[in-house]
Amino acid sequence: IPGLMLGAFYILYILITGFVKPEAAPIPPDAKPITLGAFVNVMKAVLPTLALIFVVLGSIFAGIATPTEASGVGAFGATLLAMYNKKFSFKVLKDVVGGTMNTTAYIFAIFIGATCFALVLRELGG
């Protein structure tokens, strides 16, 4: 709630400053007017991603899934979104799998280093 309040206050500050002192927030000269079609296009782009975020976080907060299970659902949903947006390819899949493998290897290297450190510290009487 504090974060939402802070965000709302920032938005209010910007809006009030823009109305009171219009030169502080000028409209760009090449700005297009907001139309219903533009709004619909933005919603088409934003809503699937928001739905994915709500499904993943909602399943964790509701106790339906563990964070690990929710991450699997999120990965599957992100893959479906990539297919829907026609951005999915095997090159993208290879890059994602490679990045995931690197991150997992780094985490395990940290675990191994921490275990070795704890073992040495314990044997030295620390």
GROMACS .gro file of N, CA, C and O in nm:
model
  504
    1ILE      N    1   0.083  -0.120   0.000
    1ILE     CA    2   0.000   0.000   0.000
    1ILE      C    3   0.087   0.126   0.000
    1ILE      O    4   0.057   0.219  -0.074
    2PRO      N    5   0.197   0.132   0.076
    2PRO     CA    6   0.279   0.253   0.070
    2PRO      C    7   0.337   0.279  -0.069
    2PRO      O    8   0.344   0.393  -0.114
    3GLY      N    9   0.375   0.171  -0.139
    3GLY     CA   10   0.428   0.187  -0.274
    3GLY      C   11   0.322   0.240  -0.369
    3GLY      O   12   0.350   0.325  -0.455
    4LEU      N   13   0.200   0.188  -0.357
    4LEU     CA   14   0.090   0.238  -0.440
    4LEU      C   15   0.059   0.384  -0.410
    4LEU      O   16   0.033   0.464  -0.501
    5MET      N   17   0.063   0.418  -0.282
    5MET     CA   18   0.038   0.558  -0.245
    5MET      C   19   0.147   0.649  -0.301
    5MET      O   20   0.116   0.757  -0.355
    6LEU      N   21   0.271   0.606  -0.291
    6LEU     CA   22   0.381   0.687  -0.343
    6LEU      C   23   0.368   0.706  -0.494
    6LEU      O   24   0.385   0.817  -0.546
    7GLY      N   25   0.334   0.597  -0.565
    7GLY     CA   26   0.313   0.608  -0.709
    7GLY      C   27   0.198   0.702  -0.742
    7GLY      O   28   0.208   0.783  -0.835
    8ALA      N   29   0.089   0.693  -0.668
    8ALA     CA   30  -0.025   0.782  -0.690
    8ALA      C   31   0.012   0.927  -0.664
    8ALA      O   32  -0.028   1.017  -0.738
    9PHE      N   33   0.091   0.951  -0.559
    9PHE     CA   34   0.134   1.088  -0.531
    9PHE      C   35   0.223   1.144  -0.641
    9PHE      O   36   0.213   1.262  -0.677
   10TYR      N   37   0.312   1.060  -0.696
   10TYR     CA   38   0.395   1.105  -0.808
   10TYR      C   39   0.309   1.143  -0.928
   10TYR      O   40   0.330   1.245  -0.992
   11ILE      N   41   0.211   1.060  -0.957
   11ILE     CA   42   0.123   1.088  -1.070
   11ILE      C   43   0.045   1.217  -1.047
   11ILE      O   44   0.034   1.302  -1.136
   12LEU      N   45  -0.009   1.232  -0.926
   12LEU     CA   46  -0.082   1.356  -0.893
   12LEU      C   47   0.008   1.478  -0.904
   12LEU      O   48  -0.033   1.582  -0.956
   13TYR      N   49   0.131   1.467  -0.855
   13TYR     CA   50   0.225   1.580  -0.863
   13TYR      C   51   0.250   1.620  -1.008
   13TYR      O   52   0.246   1.738  -1.043
   14ILE      N   53   0.273   1.522  -1.093
   14ILE     CA   54   0.300   1.551  -1.234
   14ILE      C   55   0.177   1.613  -1.300
   14ILE      O   56   0.188   1.711  -1.375
   15LEU      N   57   0.057   1.558  -1.272
   15LEU     CA   58  -0.065   1.612  -1.332
   15LEU      C   59  -0.093   1.755  -1.285
   15LEU      O   60  -0.125   1.843  -1.366
   16ILE      N   61  -0.081   1.778  -1.155
   16ILE     CA   62  -0.107   1.912  -1.103
   16ILE      C   63  -0.005   2.012  -1.156
   16ILE      O   64  -0.042   2.123  -1.198
   17THR      N   65   0.122   1.973  -1.160
   17THR     CA   66   0.225   2.062  -1.215
   17THR      C   67   0.197   2.091  -1.362
   17THR      O   68   0.215   2.205  -1.407
   18GLY      N   69   0.155   1.991  -1.436
   18GLY     CA   70   0.125   2.012  -1.578
   18GLY      C   71   0.007   2.106  -1.600
   18GLY      O   72   0.006   2.184  -1.695
   19PHE      N   73  -0.094   2.099  -1.513
   19PHE     CA   74  -0.210   2.188  -1.527
   19PHE      C   75  -0.179   2.330  -1.480
   19PHE      O   76  -0.221   2.428  -1.542
   20VAL      N   77  -0.107   2.343  -1.370
   20VAL     CA   78  -0.077   2.475  -1.313
   20VAL      C   79   0.029   2.546  -1.396
   20VAL      O   80   0.019   2.667  -1.422
   21LYS      N   81   0.130   2.472  -1.439
   21LYS     CA   82   0.243   2.531  -1.512
   21LYS      C   83   0.266   2.448  -1.639
   21LYS      O   84   0.353   2.362  -1.642
   22PRO      N   85   0.189   2.472  -1.745
   22PRO     CA   86   0.197   2.387  -1.866
   22PRO      C   87   0.334   2.384  -1.932
   22PRO      O   88   0.370   2.285  -1.995
   23GLU      N   89   0.414   2.488  -1.915
   23GLU     CA   90   0.546   2.487  -1.978
   23GLU      C   91   0.642   2.390  -1.908
   23GLU      O   92   0.746   2.354  -1.963
   24ALA      N   93   0.607   2.344  -1.790
   24ALA     CA   94   0.691   2.246  -1.719
   24ALA      C   95   0.673   2.105  -1.777
   24ALA      O   96   0.760   2.020  -1.760
   25ALA      N   97   0.561   2.081  -1.845
   25ALA     CA   98   0.535   1.950  -1.905
   25ALA      C   99   0.477   1.971  -2.044
   25ALA      O  100   0.358   1.944  -2.068
   26PRO      N  101   0.559   2.017  -2.139
   26PRO     CA  102   0.506   2.045  -2.272
   26PRO      C  103   0.473   1.917  -2.350
   26PRO      O  104   0.533   1.813  -2.328
   27ILE      N  105   0.378   1.930  -2.439
   27ILE     CA  106   0.342   1.819  -2.527
   27ILE      C  107   0.442   1.818  -2.642
   27ILE      O  108   0.470   1.922  -2.703
   28PRO      N  109   0.499   1.703  -2.675
   28PRO     CA  110   0.594   1.697  -2.787
   28PRO      C  111   0.526   1.740  -2.917
   28PRO      O  112   0.407   1.713  -2.939
   29PRO      N  113   0.600   1.807  -3.005
   29PRO     CA  114   0.537   1.856  -3.129
   29PRO      C  115   0.487   1.745  -3.221
   29PRO      O  116   0.393   1.765  -3.297
   30ASP      N  117   0.547   1.627  -3.214
   30ASP     CA  118   0.506   1.517  -3.302
   30ASP      C  119   0.411   1.420  -3.233
   30ASP      O  120   0.388   1.309  -3.281
   31ALA      N  121   0.352   1.460  -3.120
   31ALA     CA  122   0.260   1.372  -3.046
   31ALA      C  123   0.131   1.355  -3.124
   31ALA      O  124   0.073   1.451  -3.174
   32LYS      N  125   0.088   1.228  -3.132
   32LYS     CA  126  -0.038   1.197  -3.200
   32LYS      C  127  -0.151   1.203  -3.098
   32LYS      O  128  -0.131   1.168  -2.981
   33PRO      N  129  -0.270   1.241  -3.140
   33PRO     CA  130  -0.382   1.241  -3.045
   33PRO      C  131  -0.419   1.098  -3.004
   33PRO      O  132  -0.403   1.003  -3.080
   34ILE      N  133  -0.468   1.085  -2.883
   34ILE     CA  134  -0.508   0.953  -2.832
   34ILE      C  135  -0.645   0.920  -2.889
   34ILE      O  136  -0.742   0.993  -2.870
   35THR      N  137  -0.651   0.809  -2.960
   35THR     CA  138  -0.778   0.764  -3.019
   35THR      C  139  -0.817   0.631  -2.955
   35THR      O  140  -0.737   0.566  -2.887
   36LEU      N  141  -0.940   0.591  -2.980
   36LEU     CA  142  -0.987   0.463  -2.928
   36LEU      C  143  -0.906   0.347  -2.986
   36LEU      O  144  -0.872   0.253  -2.917
   37GLY      N  145  -0.870   0.357  -3.114
   37GLY     CA  146  -0.791   0.252  -3.177
   37GLY      C  147  -0.653   0.239  -3.114
   37GLY      O  148  -0.605   0.128  -3.092
   38ALA      N  149  -0.590   0.353  -3.084
   38ALA     CA  150  -0.459   0.349  -3.019
   38ALA      C  151  -0.471   0.288  -2.880
   38ALA      O  152  -0.385   0.208  -2.838
   39PHE      N  153  -0.576   0.323  -2.807
   39PHE     CA  154  -0.597   0.268  -2.674
   39PHE      C  155  -0.618   0.117  -2.680
   39PHE      O  156  -0.562   0.042  -2.599
   40VAL      N  157  -0.696   0.071  -2.777
   40VAL     CA  158  -0.720  -0.073  -2.792
   40VAL      C  159  -0.590  -0.146  -2.826
   40VAL      O  160  -0.562  -0.253  -2.771
   41ASN      N  161  -0.507  -0.087  -2.912
   41ASN     CA  162  -0.379  -0.149  -2.947
   41ASN      C  163  -0.287  -0.160  -2.825
   41ASN      O  164  -0.219  -0.261  -2.807
   42VAL      N  165  -0.286  -0.057  -2.744
   42VAL     CA  166  -0.203  -0.061  -2.622
   42VAL      C  167  -0.255  -0.169  -2.528
   42VAL      O  168  -0.176  -0.246  -2.470
   43MET      N  169  -0.386  -0.179  -2.512
   43MET     CA  170  -0.442  -0.281  -2.424
   43MET      C  171  -0.414  -0.422  -2.476
   43MET      O  172  -0.386  -0.513  -2.397
   44LYS      N  173  -0.417  -0.440  -2.608
   44LYS     CA  174  -0.383  -0.571  -2.665
   44LYS      C  175  -0.239  -0.608  -2.636
   44LYS      O  176  -0.207  -0.726  -2.619
   45ALA      N  177  -0.152  -0.509  -2.631
   45ALA     CA  178  -0.011  -0.536  -2.604
   45ALA      C  179   0.016  -0.557  -2.455
   45ALA      O  180   0.103  -0.635  -2.418
   46VAL      N  181  -0.059  -0.490  -2.370
   46VAL     CA  182  -0.030  -0.490  -2.226
   46VAL      C  183  -0.104  -0.601  -2.151
   46VAL      O  184  -0.048  -0.663  -2.060
   47LEU      N  185  -0.228  -0.626  -2.185
   47LEU     CA  186  -0.310  -0.719  -2.106
   47LEU      C  187  -0.258  -0.862  -2.099
   47LEU      O  188  -0.261  -0.921  -1.990
   48PRO      N  189  -0.207  -0.922  -2.207
   48PRO     CA  190  -0.153  -1.058  -2.192
   48PRO      C  191  -0.037  -1.066  -2.094
   48PRO      O  192  -0.029  -1.159  -2.013
   49THR      N  193   0.051  -0.967  -2.098
   49THR     CA  194   0.164  -0.967  -2.005
   49THR      C  195   0.116  -0.948  -1.862
   49THR      O  196   0.164  -1.015  -1.770
   50LEU      N  197   0.023  -0.856  -1.841
   50LEU     CA  198  -0.032  -0.836  -1.707
   50LEU      C  199  -0.102  -0.962  -1.657
   50LEU      O  200  -0.091  -0.998  -1.539
   51ALA      N  201  -0.173  -1.030  -1.746
   51ALA     CA  202  -0.241  -1.154  -1.707
   51ALA      C  203  -0.139  -1.259  -1.663
   51ALA      O  204  -0.160  -1.329  -1.563
   52LEU      N  205  -0.028  -1.268  -1.735
   52LEU     CA  206   0.076  -1.364  -1.698
   52LEU      C  207   0.134  -1.331  -1.561
   52LEU      O  208   0.152  -1.419  -1.476
   53ILE      N  209   0.160  -1.203  -1.535
   53ILE     CA  210   0.212  -1.161  -1.405
   53ILE      C  211   0.113  -1.195  -1.294
   53ILE      O  212   0.151  -1.249  -1.189
   54PHE      N  213  -0.014  -1.165  -1.316
   54PHE     CA  214  -0.115  -1.192  -1.213
   54PHE      C  215  -0.133  -1.342  -1.190
   54PHE      O  216  -0.155  -1.385  -1.077
   55VAL      N  217  -0.124  -1.422  -1.295
   55VAL     CA  218  -0.139  -1.567  -1.278
   55VAL      C  219  -0.023  -1.622  -1.195
   55VAL      O  220  -0.042  -1.701  -1.102
   56VAL      N  221   0.099  -1.579  -1.228
   56VAL     CA  222   0.216  -1.630  -1.156
   56VAL      C  223   0.214  -1.584  -1.010
   56VAL      O  224   0.223  -1.665  -0.918
   57LEU      N  225   0.204  -1.454  -0.989
   57LEU     CA  226   0.205  -1.403  -0.851
   57LEU      C  227   0.080  -1.443  -0.774
   57LEU      O  228   0.087  -1.474  -0.655
   58GLY      N  229  -0.034  -1.444  -0.842
   58GLY     CA  230  -0.159  -1.483  -0.776
   58GLY      C  231  -0.157  -1.627  -0.730
   58GLY      O  232  -0.207  -1.659  -0.622
   59SER      N  233  -0.098  -1.716  -0.810
   59SER     CA  234  -0.090  -1.856  -0.770
   59SER      C  235   0.002  -1.874  -0.649
   59SER      O  236  -0.023  -1.960  -0.564
   60ILE      N  237   0.106  -1.789  -0.640
   60ILE     CA  238   0.194  -1.798  -0.523
   60ILE      C  239   0.123  -1.743  -0.399
   60ILE      O  240   0.119  -1.806  -0.294
   61PHE      N  241   0.065  -1.623  -0.412
   61PHE     CA  242   0.001  -1.560  -0.296
   61PHE      C  243  -0.123  -1.636  -0.249
   61PHE      O  244  -0.155  -1.636  -0.131
   62ALA      N  245  -0.194  -1.701  -0.342
   62ALA     CA  246  -0.313  -1.777  -0.305
   62ALA      C  247  -0.278  -1.913  -0.248
   62ALA      O  248  -0.366  -1.984  -0.198
   63GLY      N  249  -0.151  -1.952  -0.257
   63GLY     CA  250  -0.111  -2.081  -0.203
   63GLY      C  251  -0.141  -2.197  -0.296
   63GLY      O  252  -0.135  -2.312  -0.255
   64ILE      N  253  -0.172  -2.167  -0.420
   64ILE     CA  254  -0.203  -2.273  -0.517
   64ILE      C  255  -0.076  -2.341  -0.564
   64ILE      O  256  -0.073  -2.461  -0.586
   65ALA      N  257   0.031  -2.262  -0.580
   65ALA     CA  258   0.156  -2.316  -0.632
   65ALA      C  259   0.273  -2.263  -0.549
   65ALA      O  260   0.266  -2.153  -0.492
   66THR      N  261   0.381  -2.341  -0.547
   66THR     CA  262   0.504  -2.295  -0.485
   66THR      C  263   0.573  -2.201  -0.583
   66THR      O  264   0.539  -2.200  -0.702
   67PRO      N  265   0.670  -2.123  -0.539
   67PRO     CA  266   0.741  -2.036  -0.633
   67PRO      C  267   0.805  -2.112  -0.748
   67PRO      O  268   0.807  -2.064  -0.861
   68THR      N  269   0.856  -2.232  -0.722
   68THR     CA  270   0.916  -2.310  -0.830
   68THR      C  271   0.811  -2.352  -0.933
   68THR      O  272   0.834  -2.341  -1.054
   69GLU      N  273   0.697  -2.397  -0.886
   69GLU     CA  274   0.589  -2.436  -0.978
   69GLU      C  275   0.538  -2.315  -1.055
   69GLU      O  276   0.511  -2.322  -1.175
   70ALA      N  277   0.524  -2.201  -0.985
   70ALA     CA  278   0.477  -2.080  -1.051
   70ALA      C  279   0.577  -2.032  -1.156
   70ALA      O  280   0.537  -1.978  -1.260
   71SER      N  281   0.705  -2.052  -1.132
   71SER     CA  282   0.803  -2.012  -1.233
   71SER      C  283   0.791  -2.099  -1.358
   71SER      O  284   0.809  -2.050  -1.470
   72GLY      N  285   0.758  -2.225  -1.339
   72GLY     CA  286   0.734  -2.312  -1.455
   72GLY      C  287   0.613  -2.267  -1.533
   72GLY      O  288   0.615  -2.263  -1.657
   73VAL      N  289   0.507  -2.231  -1.463
   73VAL     CA  290   0.387  -2.178  -1.529
   73VAL      C  291   0.420  -2.048  -1.601
   73VAL      O  292   0.376  -2.024  -1.714
   74GLY      N  293   0.501  -1.963  -1.537
   74GLY     CA  294   0.541  -1.838  -1.600
   74GLY      C  295   0.625  -1.860  -1.725
   74GLY      O  296   0.607  -1.791  -1.825
   75ALA      N  297   0.716  -1.956  -1.720
   75ALA     CA  298   0.798  -1.987  -1.838
   75ALA      C  299   0.711  -2.039  -1.952
   75ALA      O  300   0.727  -1.999  -2.068
   76PHE      N  301   0.616  -2.125  -1.919
   76PHE     CA  302   0.524  -2.177  -2.022
   76PHE      C  303   0.439  -2.064  -2.079
   76PHE      O  304   0.420  -2.054  -2.201
   77GLY      N  305   0.387  -1.977  -1.992
   77GLY     CA  306   0.306  -1.864  -2.038
   77GLY      C  307   0.386  -1.768  -2.124
   77GLY      O  308   0.336  -1.716  -2.224
   78ALA      N  309   0.512  -1.744  -2.086
   78ALA     CA  310   0.597  -1.656  -2.167
   78ALA      C  311   0.625  -1.717  -2.304
   78ALA      O  312   0.628  -1.646  -2.405
   79THR      N  313   0.640  -1.848  -2.309
   79THR     CA  314   0.658  -1.916  -2.437
   79THR      C  315   0.533  -1.901  -2.524
   79THR      O  316   0.542  -1.874  -2.644
   80LEU      N  317   0.416  -1.918  -2.463
   80LEU     CA  318   0.291  -1.901  -2.538
   80LEU      C  319   0.276  -1.757  -2.589
   80LEU      O  320   0.231  -1.735  -2.702
   81LEU      N  321   0.316  -1.660  -2.505
   81LEU     CA  322   0.309  -1.520  -2.549
   81LEU      C  323   0.404  -1.494  -2.664
   81LEU      O  324   0.371  -1.419  -2.758
   82ALA      N  325   0.522  -1.553  -2.660
   82ALA     CA  326   0.617  -1.537  -2.771
   82ALA      C  327   0.560  -1.598  -2.899
   82ALA      O  328   0.574  -1.540  -3.007
   83MET      N  329   0.495  -1.713  -2.886
   83MET     CA  330   0.433  -1.774  -3.005
   83MET      C  331   0.318  -1.688  -3.056
   83MET      O  332   0.303  -1.671  -3.177
   84TYR      N  333   0.238  -1.634  -2.965
   84TYR     CA  334   0.126  -1.548  -3.003
   84TYR      C  335   0.174  -1.424  -3.076
   84TYR      O  336   0.112  -1.380  -3.173
   85ASN      N  337   0.284  -1.366  -3.030
   85ASN     CA  338   0.339  -1.246  -3.094
   85ASN      C  339   0.430  -1.277  -3.213
   85ASN      O  340   0.494  -1.187  -3.266
   86LYS      N  341   0.439  -1.405  -3.249
   86LYS     CA  342   0.520  -1.451  -3.362
   86LYS      C  343   0.667  -1.412  -3.347
   86LYS      O  344   0.734  -1.376  -3.442
   87LYS      N  345   0.717  -1.421  -3.223
   87LYS     CA  346   0.857  -1.391  -3.195
   87LYS      C  347   0.932  -1.517  -3.150
   87LYS      O  348   1.048  -1.509  -3.115
   88PHE      N  349   0.865  -1.630  -3.151
   88PHE     CA  350   0.927  -1.754  -3.105
   88PHE      C  351   1.002  -1.819  -3.219
   88PHE      O  352   0.952  -1.830  -3.331
   89SER      N  353   1.123  -1.859  -3.191
   89SER     CA  354   1.202  -1.938  -3.285
   89SER      C  355   1.295  -2.027  -3.204
   89SER      O  356   1.311  -2.010  -3.083
   90PHE      N  357   1.359  -2.121  -3.271
   90PHE     CA  358   1.449  -2.210  -3.200
   90PHE      C  359   1.575  -2.136  -3.156
   90PHE      O  360   1.638  -2.174  -3.057
   91LYS      N  361   1.613  -2.031  -3.227
   91LYS     CA  362   1.726  -1.948  -3.184
   91LYS      C  363   1.693  -1.879  -3.052
   91LYS      O  364   1.775  -1.875  -2.960
   92VAL      N  365   1.572  -1.826  -3.042
   92VAL     CA  366   1.528  -1.763  -2.916
   92VAL      C  367   1.526  -1.867  -2.805
   92VAL      O  368   1.573  -1.842  -2.694
   93LEU      N  369   1.472  -1.985  -2.834
   93LEU     CA  370   1.467  -2.092  -2.734
   93LEU      C  371   1.607  -2.130  -2.690
   93LEU      O  372   1.633  -2.148  -2.570
   94LYS      N  373   1.700  -2.140  -2.784
   94LYS     CA  374   1.838  -2.174  -2.751
   94LYS      C  375   1.900  -2.068  -2.662
   94LYS      O  376   1.970  -2.099  -2.565
   95ASP      N  377   1.879  -1.940  -2.694
   95ASP     CA  378   1.933  -1.831  -2.613
   95ASP      C  379   1.876  -1.833  -2.472
   95ASP      O  380   1.948  -1.813  -2.374
   96VAL      N  381   1.746  -1.857  -2.460
   96VAL     CA  382   1.681  -1.860  -2.329
   96VAL      C  383   1.733  -1.978  -2.247
   96VAL      O  384   1.766  -1.962  -2.128
   97VAL      N  385   1.744  -2.094  -2.308
   97VAL     CA  386   1.794  -2.212  -2.236
   97VAL      C  387   1.939  -2.190  -2.194
   97VAL      O  388   1.979  -2.224  -2.083
   98GLY      N  389   2.020  -2.130  -2.282
   98GLY     CA  390   2.159  -2.102  -2.248
   98GLY      C  391   2.170  -2.003  -2.133
   98GLY      O  392   2.251  -2.022  -2.041
   99GLY      N  393   2.089  -1.898  -2.135
   99GLY     CA  394   2.090  -1.802  -2.025
   99GLY      C  395   2.045  -1.863  -1.894
   99GLY      O  396   2.103  -1.836  -1.788
  100THR      N  397   1.944  -1.948  -1.902
  100THR     CA  398   1.896  -2.017  -1.782
  100THR      C  399   2.003  -2.111  -1.726
  100THR      O  400   2.026  -2.117  -1.605
  101MET      N  401   2.073  -2.180  -1.816
  101MET     CA  402   2.179  -2.269  -1.773
  101MET      C  403   2.291  -2.191  -1.705
  101MET      O  404   2.343  -2.232  -1.599
  102ASN      N  405   2.329  -2.077  -1.761
  102ASN     CA  406   2.434  -1.995  -1.700
  102ASN      C  407   2.393  -1.947  -1.562
  102ASN      O  408   2.471  -1.955  -1.467
  103THR      N  409   2.271  -1.897  -1.549
  103THR     CA  410   2.224  -1.848  -1.420
  103THR      C  411   2.221  -1.960  -1.317
  103THR      O  412   2.265  -1.942  -1.203
  104THR      N  413   2.172  -2.076  -1.356
  104THR     CA  414   2.168  -2.191  -1.265
  104THR      C  415   2.309  -2.232  -1.225
  104THR      O  416   2.335  -2.262  -1.107
  105ALA      N  417   2.402  -2.231  -1.319
  105ALA     CA  418   2.541  -2.267  -1.287
  105ALA      C  419   2.602  -2.167  -1.190
  105ALA      O  420   2.674  -2.206  -1.097
  106TYR      N  421   2.574  -2.038  -1.207
  106TYR     CA  422   2.626  -1.937  -1.114
  106TYR      C  423   2.571  -1.961  -0.973
  106TYR      O  424   2.645  -1.951  -0.875
  107ILE      N  425   2.443  -1.991  -0.965
  107ILE     CA  426   2.381  -2.013  -0.833
  107ILE      C  427   2.444  -2.135  -0.766
  107ILE      O  428   2.477  -2.131  -0.647
  108PHE      N  429   2.462  -2.243  -0.842
  108PHE     CA  430   2.524  -2.362  -0.783
  108PHE      C  431   2.669  -2.336  -0.745
  108PHE      O  432   2.718  -2.389  -0.645
  109ALA      N  433   2.740  -2.255  -0.822
  109ALA     CA  434   2.878  -2.221  -0.787
  109ALA      C  435   2.881  -2.144  -0.655
  109ALA      O  436   2.969  -2.167  -0.571
  110ILE      N  437   2.785  -2.056  -0.635
  110ILE     CA  438   2.777  -1.984  -0.508
  110ILE      C  439   2.748  -2.081  -0.394
  110ILE      O  440   2.808  -2.072  -0.286
  111PHE      N  441   2.656  -2.176  -0.415
  111PHE     CA  442   2.627  -2.276  -0.312
  111PHE      C  443   2.751  -2.358  -0.277
  111PHE      O  444   2.780  -2.382  -0.160
  112ILE      N  445   2.824  -2.401  -0.379
  112ILE     CA  446   2.945  -2.481  -0.355
  112ILE      C  447   3.049  -2.399  -0.281
  112ILE      O  448   3.111  -2.447  -0.184
  113GLY      N  449   3.069  -2.274  -0.323
  113GLY     CA  450   3.165  -2.188  -0.254
  113GLY      C  451   3.126  -2.163  -0.109
  113GLY      O  452   3.210  -2.167  -0.019
  114ALA      N  453   2.998  -2.140  -0.084
  114ALA     CA  454   2.952  -2.116   0.053
  114ALA      C  455   2.968  -2.241   0.138
  114ALA      O  456   3.006  -2.233   0.255
  115THR      N  457   2.943  -2.357   0.080
  115THR     CA  458   2.959  -2.482   0.154
  115THR      C  459   3.106  -2.505   0.189
  115THR      O  460   3.139  -2.543   0.303
  116CYS      N  461   3.195  -2.481   0.092
  116CYS     CA  462   3.339  -2.496   0.118
  116CYS      C  463   3.385  -2.398   0.226
  116CYS      O  464   3.461  -2.434   0.316
  117PHE      N  465   3.338  -2.276   0.217
  117PHE     CA  466   3.374  -2.175   0.317
  117PHE      C  467   3.326  -2.216   0.455
  117PHE      O  468   3.400  -2.206   0.554
  118ALA      N  469   3.202  -2.263   0.464
  118ALA     CA  470   3.148  -2.306   0.593
  118ALA      C  471   3.224  -2.425   0.648
  118ALA      O  472   3.250  -2.432   0.770
  119LEU      N  473   3.262  -2.518   0.563
  119LEU     CA  474   3.336  -2.634   0.607
  119LEU      C  475   3.474  -2.595   0.663
  119LEU      O  476   3.513  -2.639   0.772
  120VAL      N  477   3.545  -2.510   0.592
  120VAL     CA  478   3.676  -2.465   0.638
  120VAL      C  479   3.662  -2.387   0.768
  120VAL      O  480   3.738  -2.404   0.863
  121LEU      N  481   3.563  -2.298   0.775
  121LEU     CA  482   3.542  -2.217   0.894
  121LEU      C  483   3.508  -2.306   1.014
  121LEU      O  484   3.560  -2.285   1.125
  122ARG      N  485   3.429  -2.409   0.994
  122ARG     CA  486   3.391  -2.500   1.102
  122ARG      C  487   3.511  -2.581   1.150
  122ARG      O  488   3.533  -2.601   1.269
  123GLU      N  489   3.593  -2.626   1.054
  123GLU     CA  490   3.710  -2.708   1.091
  123GLU      C  491   3.816  -2.625   1.163
  123GLU      O  492   3.894  -2.677   1.241
  124LEU      N  493   3.819  -2.496   1.135
  124LEU     CA  494   3.915  -2.409   1.203
  124LEU      C  495   3.863  -2.358   1.336
  124LEU      O  496   3.931  -2.279   1.404
  125GLY      N  497   3.746  -2.401   1.374
  125GLY     CA  498   3.690  -2.365   1.504
  125GLY      C  499   3.617  -2.232   1.503
  125GLY      O  500   3.593  -2.174   1.606
  126GLY      N  501   3.581  -2.183   1.387
  126GLY     CA  502   3.512  -2.053   1.377
  126GLY      C  503   3.365  -2.062   1.404
  126GLY      O  504   3.304  -2.163   1.424
   0.00000   0.00000   0.00000
